[in-house]
CSV table of C-alpha atoms and ligand atoms in Angstrom, one decimal:
chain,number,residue,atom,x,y,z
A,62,UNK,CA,90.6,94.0,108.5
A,63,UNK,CA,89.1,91.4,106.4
A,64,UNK,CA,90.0,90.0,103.2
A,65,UNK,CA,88.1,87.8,100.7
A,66,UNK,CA,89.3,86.6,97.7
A,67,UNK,CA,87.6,84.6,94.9
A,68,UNK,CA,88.9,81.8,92.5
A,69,UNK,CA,88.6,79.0,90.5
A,70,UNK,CA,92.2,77.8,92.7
A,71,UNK,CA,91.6,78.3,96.1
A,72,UNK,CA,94.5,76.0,97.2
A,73,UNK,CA,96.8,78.4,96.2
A,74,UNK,CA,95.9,81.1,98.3
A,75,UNK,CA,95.0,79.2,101.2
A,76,UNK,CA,98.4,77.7,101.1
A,77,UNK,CA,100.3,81.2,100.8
A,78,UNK,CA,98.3,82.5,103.8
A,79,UNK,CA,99.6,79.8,106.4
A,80,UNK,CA,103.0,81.4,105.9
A,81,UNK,CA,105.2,83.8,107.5
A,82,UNK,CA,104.0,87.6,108.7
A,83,UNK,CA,100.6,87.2,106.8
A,84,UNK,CA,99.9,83.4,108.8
A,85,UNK,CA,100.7,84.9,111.8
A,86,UNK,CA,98.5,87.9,111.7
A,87,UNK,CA,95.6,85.6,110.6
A,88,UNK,CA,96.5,82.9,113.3
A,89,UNK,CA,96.3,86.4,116.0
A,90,UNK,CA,93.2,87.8,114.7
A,91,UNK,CA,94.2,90.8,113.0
A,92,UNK,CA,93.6,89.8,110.1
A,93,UNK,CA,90.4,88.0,108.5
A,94,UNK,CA,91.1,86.2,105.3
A,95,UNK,CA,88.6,84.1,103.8
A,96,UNK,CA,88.8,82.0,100.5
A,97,UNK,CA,86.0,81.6,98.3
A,98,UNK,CA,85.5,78.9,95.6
A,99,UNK,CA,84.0,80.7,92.5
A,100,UNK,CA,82.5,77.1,91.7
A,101,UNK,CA,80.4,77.1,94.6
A,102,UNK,CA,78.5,79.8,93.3
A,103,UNK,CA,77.2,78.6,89.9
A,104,UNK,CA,74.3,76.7,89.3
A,105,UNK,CA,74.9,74.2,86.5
A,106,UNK,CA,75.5,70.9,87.6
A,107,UNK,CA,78.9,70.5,85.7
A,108,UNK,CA,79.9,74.1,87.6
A,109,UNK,CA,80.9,76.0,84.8
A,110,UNK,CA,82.6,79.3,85.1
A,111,UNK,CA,83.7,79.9,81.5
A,112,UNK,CA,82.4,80.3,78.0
A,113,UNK,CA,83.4,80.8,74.7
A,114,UNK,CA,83.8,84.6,73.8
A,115,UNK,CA,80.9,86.5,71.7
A,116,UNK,CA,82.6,87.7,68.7
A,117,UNK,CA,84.9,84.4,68.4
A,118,UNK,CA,88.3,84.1,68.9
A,119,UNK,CA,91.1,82.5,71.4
A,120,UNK,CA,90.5,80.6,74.9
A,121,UNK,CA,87.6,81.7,77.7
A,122,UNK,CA,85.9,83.8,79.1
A,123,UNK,CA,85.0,84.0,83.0
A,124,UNK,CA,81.1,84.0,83.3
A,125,UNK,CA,79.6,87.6,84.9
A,126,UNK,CA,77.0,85.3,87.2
A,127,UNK,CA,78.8,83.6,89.5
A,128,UNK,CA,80.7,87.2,90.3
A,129,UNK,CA,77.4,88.8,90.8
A,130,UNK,CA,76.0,85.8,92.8
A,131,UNK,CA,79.3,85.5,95.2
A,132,UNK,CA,79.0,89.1,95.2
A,133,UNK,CA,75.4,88.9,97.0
A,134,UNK,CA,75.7,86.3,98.8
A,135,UNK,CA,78.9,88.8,100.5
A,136,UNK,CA,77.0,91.6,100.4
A,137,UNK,CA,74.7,90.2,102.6
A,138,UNK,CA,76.7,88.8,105.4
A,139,UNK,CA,79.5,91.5,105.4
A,140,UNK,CA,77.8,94.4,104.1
A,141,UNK,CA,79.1,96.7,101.4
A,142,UNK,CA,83.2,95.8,101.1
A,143,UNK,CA,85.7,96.9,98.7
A,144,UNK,CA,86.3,94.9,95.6
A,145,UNK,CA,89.5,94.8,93.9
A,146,UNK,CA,89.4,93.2,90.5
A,147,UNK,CA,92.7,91.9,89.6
A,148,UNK,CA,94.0,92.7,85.9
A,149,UNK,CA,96.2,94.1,83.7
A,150,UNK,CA,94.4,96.9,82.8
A,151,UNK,CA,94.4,98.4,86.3
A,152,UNK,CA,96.3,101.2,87.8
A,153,UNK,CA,99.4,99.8,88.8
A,154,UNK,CA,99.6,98.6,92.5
A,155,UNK,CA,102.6,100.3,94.9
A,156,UNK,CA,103.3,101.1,98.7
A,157,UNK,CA,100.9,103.8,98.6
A,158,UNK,CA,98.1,102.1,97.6
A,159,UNK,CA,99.2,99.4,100.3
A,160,UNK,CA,98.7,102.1,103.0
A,161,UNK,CA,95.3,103.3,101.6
A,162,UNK,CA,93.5,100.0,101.2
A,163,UNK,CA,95.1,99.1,105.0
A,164,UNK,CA,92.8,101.8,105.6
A,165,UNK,CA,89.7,99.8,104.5
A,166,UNK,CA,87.8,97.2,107.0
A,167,UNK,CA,86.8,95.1,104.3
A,168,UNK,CA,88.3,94.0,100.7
A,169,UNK,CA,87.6,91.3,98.7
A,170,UNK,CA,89.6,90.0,95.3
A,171,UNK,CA,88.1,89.0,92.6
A,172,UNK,CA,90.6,86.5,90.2
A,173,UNK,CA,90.6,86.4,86.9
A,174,UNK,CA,91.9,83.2,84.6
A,175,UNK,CA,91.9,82.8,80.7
A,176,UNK,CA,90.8,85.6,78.7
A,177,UNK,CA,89.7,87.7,81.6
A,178,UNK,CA,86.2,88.1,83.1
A,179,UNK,CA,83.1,89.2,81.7
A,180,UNK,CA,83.2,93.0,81.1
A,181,UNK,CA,79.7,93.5,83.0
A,182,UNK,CA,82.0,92.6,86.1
A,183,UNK,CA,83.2,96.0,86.2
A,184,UNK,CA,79.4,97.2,87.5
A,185,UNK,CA,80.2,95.4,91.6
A,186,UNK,CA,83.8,96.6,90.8
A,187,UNK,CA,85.8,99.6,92.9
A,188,UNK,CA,89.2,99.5,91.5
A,189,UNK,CA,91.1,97.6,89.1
A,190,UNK,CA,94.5,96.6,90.2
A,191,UNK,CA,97.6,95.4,88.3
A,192,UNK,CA,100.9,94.2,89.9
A,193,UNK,CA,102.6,95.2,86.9
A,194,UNK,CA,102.8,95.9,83.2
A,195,UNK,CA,103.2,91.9,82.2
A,196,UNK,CA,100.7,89.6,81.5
A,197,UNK,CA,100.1,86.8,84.4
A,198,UNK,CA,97.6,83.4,83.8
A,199,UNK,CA,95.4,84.2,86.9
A,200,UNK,CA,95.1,87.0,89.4
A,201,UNK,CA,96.1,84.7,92.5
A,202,UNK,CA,99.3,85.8,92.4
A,203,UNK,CA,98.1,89.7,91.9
A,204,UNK,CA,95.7,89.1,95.1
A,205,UNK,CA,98.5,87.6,97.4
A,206,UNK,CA,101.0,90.6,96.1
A,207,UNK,CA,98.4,93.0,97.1
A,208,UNK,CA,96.9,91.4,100.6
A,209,UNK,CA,100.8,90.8,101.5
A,210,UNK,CA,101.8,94.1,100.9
A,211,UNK,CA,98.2,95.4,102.3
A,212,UNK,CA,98.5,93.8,105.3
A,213,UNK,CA,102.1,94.8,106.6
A,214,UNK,CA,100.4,98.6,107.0
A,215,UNK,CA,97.6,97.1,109.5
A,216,UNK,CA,98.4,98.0,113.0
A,217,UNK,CA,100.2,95.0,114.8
A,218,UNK,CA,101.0,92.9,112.0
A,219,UNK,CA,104.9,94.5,111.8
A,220,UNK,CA,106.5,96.1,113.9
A,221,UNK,CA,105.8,99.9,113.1
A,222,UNK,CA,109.7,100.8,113.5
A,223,UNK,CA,110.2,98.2,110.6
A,224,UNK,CA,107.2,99.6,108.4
A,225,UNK,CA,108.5,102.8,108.5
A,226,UNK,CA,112.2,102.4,107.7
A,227,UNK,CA,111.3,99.8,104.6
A,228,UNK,CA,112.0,100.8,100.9
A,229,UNK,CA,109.3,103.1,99.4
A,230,UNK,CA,108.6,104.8,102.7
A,231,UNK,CA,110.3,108.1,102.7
A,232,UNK,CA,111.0,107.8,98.8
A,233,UNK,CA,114.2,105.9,99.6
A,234,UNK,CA,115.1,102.2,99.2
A,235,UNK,CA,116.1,100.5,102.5
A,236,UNK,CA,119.6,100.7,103.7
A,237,UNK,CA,122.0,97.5,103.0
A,238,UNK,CA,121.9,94.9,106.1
A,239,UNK,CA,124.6,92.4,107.5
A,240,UNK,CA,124.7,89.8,109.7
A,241,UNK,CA,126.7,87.3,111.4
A,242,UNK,CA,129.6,86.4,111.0
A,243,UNK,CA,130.6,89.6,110.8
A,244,UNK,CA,133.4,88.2,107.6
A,245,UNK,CA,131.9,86.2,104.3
A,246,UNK,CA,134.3,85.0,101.7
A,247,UNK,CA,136.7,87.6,103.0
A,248,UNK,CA,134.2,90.5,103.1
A,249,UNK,CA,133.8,92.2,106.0
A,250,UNK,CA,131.1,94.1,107.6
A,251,UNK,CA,131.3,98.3,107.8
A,252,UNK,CA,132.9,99.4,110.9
A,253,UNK,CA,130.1,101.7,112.0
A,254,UNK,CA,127.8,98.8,112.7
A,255,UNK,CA,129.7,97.0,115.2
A,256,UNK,CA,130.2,100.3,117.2
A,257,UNK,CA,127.8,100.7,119.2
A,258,UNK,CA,126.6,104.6,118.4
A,259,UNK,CA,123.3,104.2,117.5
A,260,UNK,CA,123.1,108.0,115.7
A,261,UNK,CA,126.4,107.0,113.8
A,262,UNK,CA,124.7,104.2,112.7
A,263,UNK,CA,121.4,105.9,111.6
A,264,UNK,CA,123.1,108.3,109.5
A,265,UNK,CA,125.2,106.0,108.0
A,266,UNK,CA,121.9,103.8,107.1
A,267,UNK,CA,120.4,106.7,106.0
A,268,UNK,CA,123.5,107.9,104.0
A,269,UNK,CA,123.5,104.0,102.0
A,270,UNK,CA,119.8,103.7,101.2
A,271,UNK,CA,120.5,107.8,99.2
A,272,UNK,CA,123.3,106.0,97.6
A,273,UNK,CA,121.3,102.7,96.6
A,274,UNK,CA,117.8,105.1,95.4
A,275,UNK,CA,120.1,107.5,94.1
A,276,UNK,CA,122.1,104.9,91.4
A,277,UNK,CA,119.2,102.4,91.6
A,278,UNK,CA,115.8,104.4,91.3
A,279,UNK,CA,116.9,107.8,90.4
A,280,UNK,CA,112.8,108.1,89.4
A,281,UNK,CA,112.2,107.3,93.2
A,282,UNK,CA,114.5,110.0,94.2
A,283,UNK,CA,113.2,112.6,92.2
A,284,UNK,CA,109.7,112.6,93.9
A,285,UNK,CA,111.5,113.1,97.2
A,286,UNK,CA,110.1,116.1,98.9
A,287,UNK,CA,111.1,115.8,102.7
A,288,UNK,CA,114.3,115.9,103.7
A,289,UNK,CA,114.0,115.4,107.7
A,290,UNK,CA,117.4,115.8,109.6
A,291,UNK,CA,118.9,112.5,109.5
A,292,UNK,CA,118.6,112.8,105.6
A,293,UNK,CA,120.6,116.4,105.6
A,294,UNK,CA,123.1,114.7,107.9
A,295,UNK,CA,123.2,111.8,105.7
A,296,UNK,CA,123.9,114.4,102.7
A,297,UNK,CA,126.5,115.9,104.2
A,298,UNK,CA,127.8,112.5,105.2
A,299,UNK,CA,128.0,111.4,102.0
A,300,UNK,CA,129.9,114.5,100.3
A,301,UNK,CA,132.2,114.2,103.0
A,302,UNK,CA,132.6,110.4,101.4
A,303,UNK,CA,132.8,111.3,97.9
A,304,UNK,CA,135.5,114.4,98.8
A,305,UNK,CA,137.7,112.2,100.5
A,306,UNK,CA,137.4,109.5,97.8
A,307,UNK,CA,138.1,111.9,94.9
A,308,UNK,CA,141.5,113.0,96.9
Q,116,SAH,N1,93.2,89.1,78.3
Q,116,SAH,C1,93.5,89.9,79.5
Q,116,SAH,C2,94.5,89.1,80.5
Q,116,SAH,C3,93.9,87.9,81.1
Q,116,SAH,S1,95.0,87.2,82.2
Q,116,SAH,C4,94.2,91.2,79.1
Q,116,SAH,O1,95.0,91.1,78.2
Q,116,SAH,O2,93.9,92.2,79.7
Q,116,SAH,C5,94.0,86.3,83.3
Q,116,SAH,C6,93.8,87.0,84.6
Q,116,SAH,O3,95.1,87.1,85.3
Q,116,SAH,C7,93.2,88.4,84.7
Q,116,SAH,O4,91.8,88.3,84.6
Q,116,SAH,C8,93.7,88.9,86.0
Q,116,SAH,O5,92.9,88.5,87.0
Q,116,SAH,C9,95.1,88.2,86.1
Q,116,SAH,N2,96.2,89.1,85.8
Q,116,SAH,C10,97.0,88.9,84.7
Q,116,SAH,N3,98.0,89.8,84.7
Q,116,SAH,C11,97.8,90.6,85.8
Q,116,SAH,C12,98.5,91.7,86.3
Q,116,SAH,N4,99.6,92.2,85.7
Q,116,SAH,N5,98.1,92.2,87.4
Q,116,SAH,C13,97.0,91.7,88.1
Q,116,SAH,N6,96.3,90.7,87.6
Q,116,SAH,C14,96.7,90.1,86.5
């Protein structure tokens, strides 16, 4: 898969993408990513990429040209990709969207600063996205949420065990994790995952992360549909839990 974004900061992306799960899937050729300088694509010779608004009022707006002219120049060594603007006004970005754009060979963000970006924009547009219902000062950090989050669903960037047991997947939040040593500040660590019995231990996973969504994202919980085994063990589990509590 290959992803493109475009910005007046391309530092900040490029830095981001050295990192972690993301640098490595780059570094192993799973991942494409590709950082484009909306500057290189205007024409002026002070390389303007803002203007004032038409109807007056506060700050900039992002010029439409040097969208369209990136946009060409893309087109034509890529063919037809996928172009996410990043904004406010879009449909708000979550793990299902992830998995459909990991779907898609080729995406490419477009980031807004100031006022936002010419409306015209919209015409070269597929989807607006926003990361949330708050207002940033550029869409780098919208792109980065978006590719991050994108890219863990591409085949051989995580493990697929870990994909599927994450928060979101299965409408649940993940289970609470521990490590060594196995007592903090004179908190221990439950009994069940030092034993050993590995369907013990999935059922009690299971039975934390229904606790967690349950009192955390009761909104999550409701859109469950599926309950597979483990979760009706995990059920039962937990009654058991709160009988023997209430005693
Ligand atoms: N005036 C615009 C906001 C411009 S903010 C409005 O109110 O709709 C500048 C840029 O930051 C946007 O063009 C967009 O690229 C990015 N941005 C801001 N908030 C965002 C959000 N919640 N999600 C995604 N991108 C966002």
């Amino acid at each position: 898969m290959r992803f493109a974004a475009l910005t007046i900061f391309p530092e900040i992306i490029e830095v981001y993408l050295k990192y972690g799960i993301l640098g490595r899937a780059i570094r192993n050729g799973i991942i494409e990513a590709e950082v484009f300088n909306l500057r290189d694509f205007t024409e002026d010779k002070h390389r303007t990429v803002d203007d004032y608004p038409f109807g007056g009022g506060p700050g900039m707006v992002m010029k439409a040209e040097p969208f369209f002219k990136f946009y060409d120049f893309y087109t034509e060594r890529y063919g037809k990709s996928y172009v996410v603007l990043t904004s406010p006004q879009g449909m708000v970005f979550d793990n299902k969207k992830a998995l459909e754009l990991s779907q898609k060979k080729n995406i490419v963000f477009f980031c807004g600063r100031y006022e936002g970006i010419d409306e015209r924009v919209l015409d070269i547009v597929d989807e607006e996205l926003s990361i949330g219902d708050f207002v940033l000062s550029g869409g780098e950090i919208a792109a980065l949420a978006i590719m991050d989050a994108t890219a863990r669903f591409v085949k051989g960037v995580v493990e697929e065990e870990s994909v599927k047991k994450e928060s979101f997947m299965n409408d649940l939040l993940d289970h609470p994790v521990y490590t060594r040593p196995r007592i903090v500040r004179g908190k221990g660590t439950p009994d069940v995952l030092l034993s050993g019995d590995h369907e013990k231990i999935e059922i009690w996973r299971r039975k934390e992360a229904m606790k967690k969504t349950i009192l955390k994202r009761p909104d999550l919980f409701m859109k469950k549909e599926n309950f597979d085994r483990v979760d009706k063990l995990a059920l039962i589990e937990l009654f058991k839990e709160l009988t023997e509590n209430a005693k």
